[in-house]
Coordinates of N, CA, C and O in Angstrom, one line a residue:
M1 N 24.2 17.8 -9.2 CA 23.5 17.2 -10.3 C 24.5 16.2 -11.0 O 25.7 16.6 -11.2
L2 N 24.0 15.1 -11.4 CA 24.8 14.1 -12.1 C 24.8 14.4 -13.6 O 23.8 14.7 -14.2
T3 N 26.0 14.3 -14.2 CA 26.1 14.4 -15.6 C 26.8 13.2 -16.2 O 27.6 12.6 -15.5
T4 N 26.5 12.9 -17.4 CA 27.2 11.7 -18.0 C 27.8 12.2 -19.3 O 27.3 13.1 -20.0
G5 N 28.9 11.6 -19.7 CA 29.6 11.9 -20.9 C 29.8 10.6 -21.6 O 29.4 9.5 -21.1
P6 N 30.4 10.6 -22.8 CA 30.6 9.3 -23.5 C 31.4 8.3 -22.7 O 31.2 7.1 -22.9
E7 N 32.3 8.8 -21.9 CA 33.2 7.8 -21.2 C 32.6 7.6 -19.8 O 33.1 6.7 -19.1
Q8 N 31.6 8.2 -19.3 CA 31.0 8.1 -18.0 C 29.7 7.4 -18.1 O 28.8 7.7 -18.9
K9 N 29.5 6.3 -17.3 CA 28.3 5.6 -17.3 C 27.5 5.9 -16.0 O 28.0 6.1 -15.0
L10 N 26.2 5.9 -16.2 CA 25.3 6.1 -15.0 C 25.1 4.8 -14.3 O 24.7 3.8 -14.9
T11 N 25.4 4.8 -13.0 CA 25.4 3.6 -12.2 C 24.0 3.4 -11.6 O 23.2 4.4 -11.6
T12 N 23.7 2.3 -11.0 CA 22.4 2.0 -10.3 C 22.3 3.0 -9.1 O 21.2 3.5 -8.9
A13 N 23.4 3.2 -8.4 CA 23.4 4.2 -7.3 C 23.0 5.6 -7.8 O 22.3 6.3 -7.1
D14 N 23.5 6.0 -9.0 CA 23.2 7.3 -9.5 C 21.7 7.4 -9.8 O 21.1 8.4 -9.6
L15 N 21.2 6.3 -10.4 CA 19.7 6.3 -10.7 C 18.9 6.4 -9.5 O 17.9 7.1 -9.4
D16 N 19.3 5.6 -8.4 CA 18.6 5.7 -7.2 C 18.6 7.1 -6.6 O 17.6 7.6 -6.1
A17 N 19.8 7.8 -6.7 CA 19.9 9.1 -6.2 C 19.0 10.1 -6.9 O 18.3 10.9 -6.3
L18 N 18.9 9.9 -8.3 CA 18.0 10.8 -9.1 C 16.5 10.5 -8.7 O 15.8 11.5 -8.6
L19 N 16.2 9.3 -8.6 CA 14.8 9.0 -8.2 C 14.4 9.5 -6.8 O 13.3 10.0 -6.6
E20 N 15.3 9.4 -5.9 CA 15.1 9.9 -4.5 C 14.9 11.4 -4.5 O 14.0 11.9 -3.8
Q21 N 15.6 12.1 -5.4 CA 15.4 13.6 -5.5 C 14.0 13.9 -6.1 O 13.5 15.0 -5.7
Q22 N 13.4 13.0 -6.9 CA 12.1 13.3 -7.5 C 11.0 13.0 -6.5 O 9.9 13.5 -6.7
R23 N 11.2 12.3 -5.5 CA 10.2 11.9 -4.5 C 9.9 13.1 -3.6 O 10.8 13.7 -3.0
A24 N 8.6 13.3 -3.3 CA 8.2 14.3 -2.4 C 8.4 13.8 -0.9 O 8.7 14.6 0.0
H25 N 8.3 12.5 -0.7 CA 8.5 11.9 0.6 C 9.5 10.8 0.6 O 9.4 9.9 -0.2
R26 N 10.4 10.9 1.5 CA 11.5 9.9 1.5 C 10.9 8.5 1.9 O 10.1 8.4 2.8
R27 N 11.4 7.5 1.2 CA 11.0 6.1 1.4 C 12.0 5.4 2.2 O 13.2 5.6 2.1
V28 N 11.6 4.5 3.1 CA 12.4 3.7 3.9 C 12.2 2.2 3.6 O 11.0 1.8 3.6
D29 N 13.3 1.5 3.3 CA 13.1 0.1 3.1 C 12.7 -0.6 4.4 O 13.3 -0.4 5.4
H30 N 11.5 -1.2 4.3 CA 11.0 -1.9 5.5 C 10.1 -3.0 5.1 O 9.2 -2.8 4.4
R31 N 10.4 -4.2 5.6 CA 9.6 -5.4 5.2 C 8.9 -5.8 6.5 O 9.5 -6.2 7.5
T32 N 7.5 -5.8 6.4 CA 6.7 -6.3 7.5 C 5.5 -7.0 6.9 O 5.0 -6.6 5.8
R33 N 4.9 -7.9 7.6 CA 3.7 -8.6 7.1 C 2.5 -7.8 7.4 O 2.4 -7.1 8.4
V34 N 1.6 -7.7 6.4 CA 0.4 -7.0 6.5 C -0.8 -7.9 6.0 O -0.6 -8.9 5.3
Q35 N -2.0 -7.6 6.5 CA -3.2 -8.2 6.0 C -3.8 -7.2 5.0 O -3.9 -6.0 5.3
V36 N -4.1 -7.7 3.8 CA -4.7 -6.8 2.8 C -6.2 -7.2 2.7 O -6.6 -8.4 2.4
I37 N -7.1 -6.3 2.9 CA -8.5 -6.5 3.1 C -9.3 -5.7 2.0 O -9.1 -4.5 1.9
S38 N -10.1 -6.4 1.2 CA -10.8 -5.7 0.2 C -12.2 -6.2 0.1 O -12.5 -7.3 0.5
L39 N -13.1 -5.4 -0.4 CA -14.5 -5.8 -0.6 C -14.6 -6.7 -1.8 O -13.9 -6.4 -2.8
R40 N -15.4 -7.7 -1.8 CA -15.5 -8.6 -3.0 C -16.3 -7.8 -4.1 O -17.2 -7.0 -3.8
A41 N -16.0 -8.2 -5.3 CA -16.6 -7.5 -6.4 C -18.1 -7.8 -6.5 O -18.9 -6.9 -6.8
D42 N -18.5 -9.0 -6.1 CA -20.0 -9.4 -6.1 C -20.4 -9.1 -4.6 O -20.1 -9.7 -3.7
Q43 N -21.3 -8.1 -4.5 CA -21.7 -7.7 -3.2 C -22.7 -8.7 -2.5 O -23.1 -8.5 -1.4
A44 N -22.9 -9.8 -3.2 CA -23.8 -10.9 -2.6 C -23.1 -11.5 -1.4 O -23.7 -11.9 -0.5
D45 N -21.8 -11.6 -1.5 CA -21.0 -12.1 -0.4 C -20.4 -10.9 0.4 O -19.6 -10.2 -0.1
T46 N -20.9 -10.8 1.6 CA -20.5 -9.6 2.4 C -19.2 -9.8 3.2 O -18.7 -8.8 3.8
R47 N -18.6 -11.0 3.1 CA -17.4 -11.2 3.8 C -16.2 -10.5 3.0 O -16.2 -10.7 1.7
P48 N -15.3 -9.8 3.6 CA -14.2 -9.2 2.8 C -13.2 -10.3 2.3 O -13.2 -11.4 2.9
D49 N -12.5 -10.0 1.3 CA -11.4 -10.8 0.8 C -10.1 -10.4 1.6 O -9.8 -9.2 1.6
V50 N -9.5 -11.4 2.3 CA -8.3 -11.1 3.1 C -7.2 -11.9 2.6 O -7.2 -13.1 2.4
R51 N -6.1 -11.2 2.3 CA -4.9 -11.8 1.7 C -3.7 -11.4 2.6 O -3.7 -10.4 3.3
T52 N -2.6 -12.1 2.5 CA -1.4 -11.8 3.1 C -0.5 -10.9 2.2 O -0.5 -11.2 1.0
G53 N 0.2 -10.0 2.7 CA 1.1 -9.2 1.9 C 2.3 -8.7 2.7 O 2.4 -9.0 3.9
W54 N 3.2 -8.0 2.1 CA 4.4 -7.5 2.8 C 4.7 -6.1 2.3 O 4.5 -5.9 1.1
T55 N 5.1 -5.3 3.2 CA 5.6 -4.0 2.7 C 7.0 -4.2 2.2 O 7.8 -5.0 2.7
E56 N 7.4 -3.5 1.2 CA 8.8 -3.5 0.7 C 9.5 -2.2 1.0 O 10.7 -2.2 1.4
D57 N 8.8 -1.1 0.9 CA 9.3 0.2 1.4 C 8.1 1.0 1.8 O 6.9 0.8 1.4
V58 N 8.3 2.0 2.7 CA 7.2 2.8 3.2 C 7.7 4.3 3.3 O 8.8 4.6 3.6
S59 N 6.7 5.2 3.1 CA 6.9 6.6 3.3 C 5.8 7.1 4.2 O 4.9 6.4 4.5
S60 N 5.8 8.4 4.4 CA 4.7 9.0 5.3 C 3.4 9.0 4.5 O 2.3 9.1 5.2
T61 N 3.4 8.8 3.2 CA 2.1 8.9 2.4 C 1.8 7.7 1.7 O 0.7 7.6 1.1
G62 N 2.7 6.7 1.7 CA 2.4 5.5 0.9 C 3.4 4.4 1.1 O 4.2 4.5 2.0
A63 N 3.2 3.3 0.3 CA 4.1 2.1 0.4 C 4.1 1.4 -0.9 O 3.2 1.5 -1.7
K64 N 5.2 0.6 -1.0 CA 5.2 -0.4 -2.0 C 4.9 -1.8 -1.4 O 5.5 -2.1 -0.4
L65 N 3.9 -2.5 -1.9 CA 3.4 -3.7 -1.3 C 3.7 -4.9 -2.3 O 3.6 -4.8 -3.5
L66 N 3.9 -6.1 -1.7 CA 3.9 -7.3 -2.4 C 2.7 -8.1 -1.8 O 2.7 -8.4 -0.6
I67 N 1.8 -8.5 -2.6 CA 0.5 -9.1 -2.2 C 0.4 -10.5 -2.7 O 0.6 -10.7 -3.9
C68 N 0.0 -11.5 -1.9 CA -0.2 -12.9 -2.4 C -1.5 -12.9 -3.2 O -2.5 -12.6 -2.7
G69 N -1.3 -13.3 -4.5 CA -2.4 -13.4 -5.3 C -2.7 -12.2 -6.1 O -2.2 -11.1 -5.8
P70 N -3.6 -12.3 -7.1 CA -4.0 -11.1 -7.9 C -4.8 -10.1 -7.0 O -5.5 -10.4 -6.1
L71 N -4.7 -8.8 -7.4 CA -5.4 -7.8 -6.7 C -6.4 -7.1 -7.7 O -5.9 -6.5 -8.7
A72 N -7.7 -7.2 -7.5 CA -8.6 -6.6 -8.4 C -9.1 -5.2 -8.0 O -9.3 -4.4 -8.8
A73 N -9.1 -5.0 -6.7 CA -9.6 -3.7 -6.2 C -8.6 -2.6 -6.3 O -7.4 -2.8 -6.2
D74 N -9.1 -1.4 -6.6 CA -8.2 -0.2 -6.6 C -8.1 0.5 -5.3 O -7.2 1.3 -5.0
T75 N -9.0 0.2 -4.3 CA -9.0 0.7 -3.0 C -9.2 -0.5 -2.0 O -10.0 -1.4 -2.3
F76 N -8.4 -0.6 -1.0 CA -8.4 -1.6 0.0 C -7.8 -1.1 1.3 O -7.4 0.0 1.4
W77 N -7.8 -2.0 2.3 CA -7.2 -1.6 3.6 C -6.1 -2.6 3.9 O -6.1 -3.7 3.5
I78 N -5.1 -2.0 4.7 CA -4.1 -2.9 5.2 C -4.1 -2.8 6.7 O -4.5 -1.8 7.3
R79 N -3.8 -3.9 7.3 CA -3.7 -4.0 8.8 C -2.4 -4.7 9.1 O -2.0 -5.6 8.4
I80 N -1.7 -4.2 10.2 CA -0.4 -4.8 10.6 C -0.7 -5.6 11.8 O -0.7 -5.0 12.9
P81 N -0.8 -6.9 11.7 CA -1.2 -7.7 12.9 C -0.2 -7.7 14.0 O -0.6 -7.8 15.2
E82 N 1.1 -7.6 13.7 CA 2.1 -7.6 14.8 C 2.3 -6.3 15.5 O 3.0 -6.2 16.4
S83 N 1.6 -5.2 15.0 CA 1.8 -3.9 15.6 C 0.9 -3.7 16.8 O -0.1 -4.4 17.0
N84 N 1.4 -2.8 17.7 CA 0.5 -2.5 18.9 C -0.7 -1.7 18.5 O -1.6 -1.5 19.3
R85 N -0.8 -1.3 17.2 CA -1.9 -0.6 16.7 C -2.7 -1.5 15.7 O -3.3 -1.0 14.7
R86 N -2.7 -2.8 16.0 CA -3.3 -3.8 15.1 C -4.8 -3.6 14.9 O -5.4 -4.2 14.0
N87 N -5.5 -2.8 15.7 CA -6.9 -2.6 15.5 C -7.2 -1.4 14.7 O -8.3 -0.8 14.7
E88 N -6.2 -0.9 14.0 CA -6.4 0.2 13.1 C -6.2 -0.3 11.6 O -5.3 -1.2 11.4
F89 N -6.9 0.3 10.7 CA -6.9 -0.1 9.3 C -6.5 1.1 8.5 O -7.2 2.1 8.6
I90 N -5.6 0.9 7.6 CA -5.2 2.0 6.7 C -5.8 1.8 5.3 O -5.6 0.8 4.7
E91 N -6.6 2.8 5.0 CA -7.2 2.7 3.6 C -6.2 3.1 2.6 O -5.5 4.1 2.8
C92 N -6.1 2.3 1.5 CA -5.0 2.6 0.5 C -5.7 2.7 -0.9 O -6.7 2.0 -1.1
R93 N -5.1 3.5 -1.7 CA -5.5 3.6 -3.1 C -4.4 3.2 -4.0 O -3.2 3.7 -3.8
V94 N -4.6 2.3 -4.9 CA -3.5 1.9 -5.8 C -3.1 3.0 -6.7 O -4.0 3.6 -7.4
K95 N -1.8 3.3 -6.8 CA -1.3 4.3 -7.7 C -0.7 3.7 -8.9 O -0.7 4.2 -10.0
W96 N -0.1 2.5 -8.7 CA 0.5 1.7 -9.9 C 0.5 0.2 -9.5 O 0.5 -0.1 -8.4
R97 N 0.6 -0.6 -10.6 CA 0.7 -2.0 -10.4 C 1.9 -2.4 -11.3 O 2.2 -1.8 -12.2
D98 N 2.5 -3.5 -10.9 CA 3.7 -4.1 -11.7 C 3.1 -4.6 -13.0 O 2.5 -5.6 -13.1
E99 N 3.4 -3.8 -14.0 CA 2.9 -4.1 -15.4 C 4.0 -4.5 -16.3 O 3.9 -4.4 -17.5
S100 N 5.1 -4.9 -15.7 CA 6.3 -5.2 -16.5 C 6.2 -6.4 -17.4 O 7.1 -6.6 -18.3
G101 N 5.2 -7.2 -17.2 CA 5.1 -8.4 -17.9 C 5.9 -9.6 -17.3 O 5.7 -10.7 -17.7
L102 N 6.7 -9.3 -16.3 CA 7.4 -10.3 -15.6 C 6.5 -10.9 -14.6 O 6.0 -10.2 -13.7
R103 N 6.3 -12.2 -14.6 CA 5.4 -12.8 -13.7 C 6.1 -13.0 -12.3 O 7.2 -13.5 -12.3
L104 N 5.5 -12.5 -11.3 CA 6.0 -12.7 -10.0 C 5.7 -14.1 -9.6 O 4.7 -14.7 -10.0
S105 N 6.5 -14.7 -8.7 CA 6.2 -16.1 -8.3 C 4.8 -16.2 -7.6 O 4.3 -15.3 -6.9
N106 N 4.2 -17.3 -7.8 CA 2.9 -17.6 -7.2 C 1.8 -16.6 -7.5 O 0.9 -16.4 -6.7
E107 N 1.9 -16.0 -8.7 CA 0.8 -15.0 -9.1 C 0.7 -13.8 -8.1 O -0.3 -13.2 -8.0
N108 N 1.8 -13.5 -7.5 CA 1.8 -12.3 -6.5 C 1.6 -11.0 -7.3 O 1.9 -11.0 -8.5
C109 N 1.2 -10.0 -6.6 CA 1.0 -8.7 -7.2 C 1.9 -7.7 -6.4 O 1.9 -7.7 -5.2
R110 N 2.6 -6.9 -7.2 CA 3.4 -5.8 -6.6 C 2.7 -4.5 -7.0 O 2.3 -4.3 -8.1
C111 N 2.5 -3.6 -6.0 CA 1.8 -2.3 -6.3 C 2.3 -1.2 -5.4 O 2.8 -1.5 -4.3
G112 N 2.1 0.0 -5.9 CA 2.4 1.2 -5.0 C 1.1 1.7 -4.6 O 0.1 1.8 -5.4
V113 N 1.0 2.1 -3.3 CA -0.3 2.6 -2.8 C -0.1 4.0 -2.1 O 1.0 4.3 -1.6
E114 N -1.1 4.8 -2.1 CA -1.2 6.0 -1.4 C -2.1 5.9 -0.2 O -3.2 5.4 -0.4
F115 N -1.7 6.2 1.0 CA -2.5 6.1 2.2 C -3.6 7.2 2.1 O -3.3 8.4 1.8
Q116 N -4.9 6.8 2.4 CA -6.0 7.7 2.4 C -6.4 8.2 3.7 O -6.6 9.4 4.0
R117 N -6.6 7.2 4.6 CA -7.1 7.6 6.0 C -6.9 6.3 6.9 O -6.7 5.2 6.4
V118 N -6.9 6.6 8.2 CA -6.7 5.5 9.2 C -8.1 5.3 9.8 O -8.7 6.3 10.3
L119 N -8.6 4.1 9.9 CA -9.8 3.8 10.5 C -9.7 3.0 11.8 O -8.8 2.1 11.8
S120 N -10.5 3.3 12.8 CA -10.5 2.5 14.0 C -11.3 1.2 13.6 O -11.9 1.1 12.6
R121 N -11.2 0.2 14.5 CA -12.0 -1.0 14.3 C -13.4 -0.7 14.1 O -14.1 -1.3 13.2
E122 N -14.0 0.2 14.9 CA -15.4 0.5 14.7 C -15.7 1.1 13.4 O -16.7 0.8 12.7
E123 N -14.9 2.1 13.0 CA -15.1 2.7 11.7 C -15.0 1.7 10.5 O -15.8 1.8 9.6
F124 N -14.0 0.8 10.7 CA -13.8 -0.2 9.6 C -15.0 -1.1 9.5 O -15.5 -1.4 8.5
D125 N -15.5 -1.5 10.7 CA -16.7 -2.4 10.7 C -17.9 -1.7 10.1 O -18.7 -2.3 9.4
E126 N -18.1 -0.4 10.3 CA -19.2 0.3 9.6 C -19.0 0.4 8.1 O -20.0 0.2 7.4
V127 N -17.8 0.6 7.6 CA -17.5 0.6 6.2 C -17.9 -0.8 5.6 O -18.5 -0.9 4.6
L128 N -17.4 -1.9 6.3 CA -17.8 -3.2 5.8 C -19.3 -3.5 5.8 O -19.8 -4.1 4.8
A129 N -19.9 -3.0 6.8 CA -21.4 -3.2 6.9 C -22.1 -2.5 5.8 O -23.1 -3.0 5.3
S130 N -21.6 -1.4 5.4 CA -22.3 -0.6 4.3 C -22.0 -1.2 3.0 O -22.7 -1.0 2.0
G131 N -20.9 -2.0 2.9 CA -20.6 -2.7 1.6 C -20.0 -1.8 0.5 O -19.9 -2.1 -0.6
A132 N -19.7 -0.5 0.9 CA -19.1 0.4 -0.1 C -18.2 1.4 0.6 O -18.3 1.6 1.8
L133 N -17.3 2.0 -0.2 CA -16.4 3.0 0.4 C -17.2 4.3 0.5 O -18.0 4.7 -0.4
D134 N -16.9 5.1 1.5 CA -17.4 6.5 1.6 C -16.5 7.4 0.8 O -15.4 7.8 1.2
R135 N -16.8 7.7 -0.5 CA -16.0 8.4 -1.4 C -15.7 9.8 -0.8 O -14.6 10.4 -1.1
E136 N -16.6 10.4 -0.1 CA -16.4 11.8 0.4 C -15.3 11.8 1.3 O -14.4 12.7 1.3
T137 N -15.2 10.9 2.3 CA -14.1 10.9 3.2 C -12.8 10.2 2.7 O -11.7 10.6 3.2
S138 N -12.9 9.3 1.8 CA -11.7 8.6 1.4 C -10.9 9.5 0.5 O -9.7 9.2 0.3
D139 N -11.4 10.6 0.0 CA -10.6 11.6 -0.8 C -9.9 12.5 0.1 O -9.2 13.4 -0.3
Q140 N -10.0 12.4 1.5 CA -9.4 13.3 2.4 C -8.3 12.5 3.1 O -8.6 11.8 4.1
P141 N -7.0 12.6 2.6 CA -6.0 11.8 3.3 C -5.8 12.2 4.7 O -5.9 13.4 5.1
S142 N -5.5 11.2 5.6 CA -5.2 11.5 7.0 C -3.7 11.1 7.1 O -3.1 10.5 6.3
S143 N -3.2 11.5 8.2 CA -1.7 11.2 8.5 C -1.5 9.8 8.9 O -1.8 9.4 10.0
P144 N -0.8 9.0 8.0 CA -0.5 7.6 8.4 C 0.7 7.5 9.3 O 1.0 6.4 9.7
E145 N 1.4 8.6 9.5 CA 2.6 8.6 10.4 C 2.2 8.1 11.7 O 3.0 7.5 12.4
E146 N 1.0 8.3 12.2 CA 0.5 7.8 13.5 C 0.6 6.3 13.6 O 0.7 5.7 14.6
T147 N 0.5 5.6 12.4 CA 0.5 4.2 12.4 C 1.8 3.5 12.3 O 2.0 2.3 12.4
A148 N 2.9 4.3 12.2 CA 4.2 3.8 12.0 C 4.9 3.5 13.3 O 6.1 3.5 13.3
S149 N 4.3 3.4 14.4 CA 5.0 3.1 15.6 C 5.3 1.6 15.8 O 4.8 0.8 15.2

């Protein structure tokens, strides 16, 4: 355990160590390009909204993402185009958004997400066709570790 006194200062490394102890799942710094896919707010347009994003760090249950443009949806999917599992879609639920007041360049959005389930291309197409999320199954997290290959 780290302690501080009047003559001892807490360093950034100390803070990182404290935060890592608080996490249930270890995060790994990893930057890769992802597609961020969400349903449009107005259901009149059935085409999904697709944006580019990047992972900043990843754990077995979630990730920190940097997404091009504003993000309105609280639930969306990510797809990793360069992966050999590019036909799988990871449903994500936003846990936090960068609310620091500091504007990211180009109106980008930084957020932390929790993985909910992994969908095959067919399952994903069914969700898009229905125009809504299946709340019953989206509350049952699946193991995203299978997508980390």
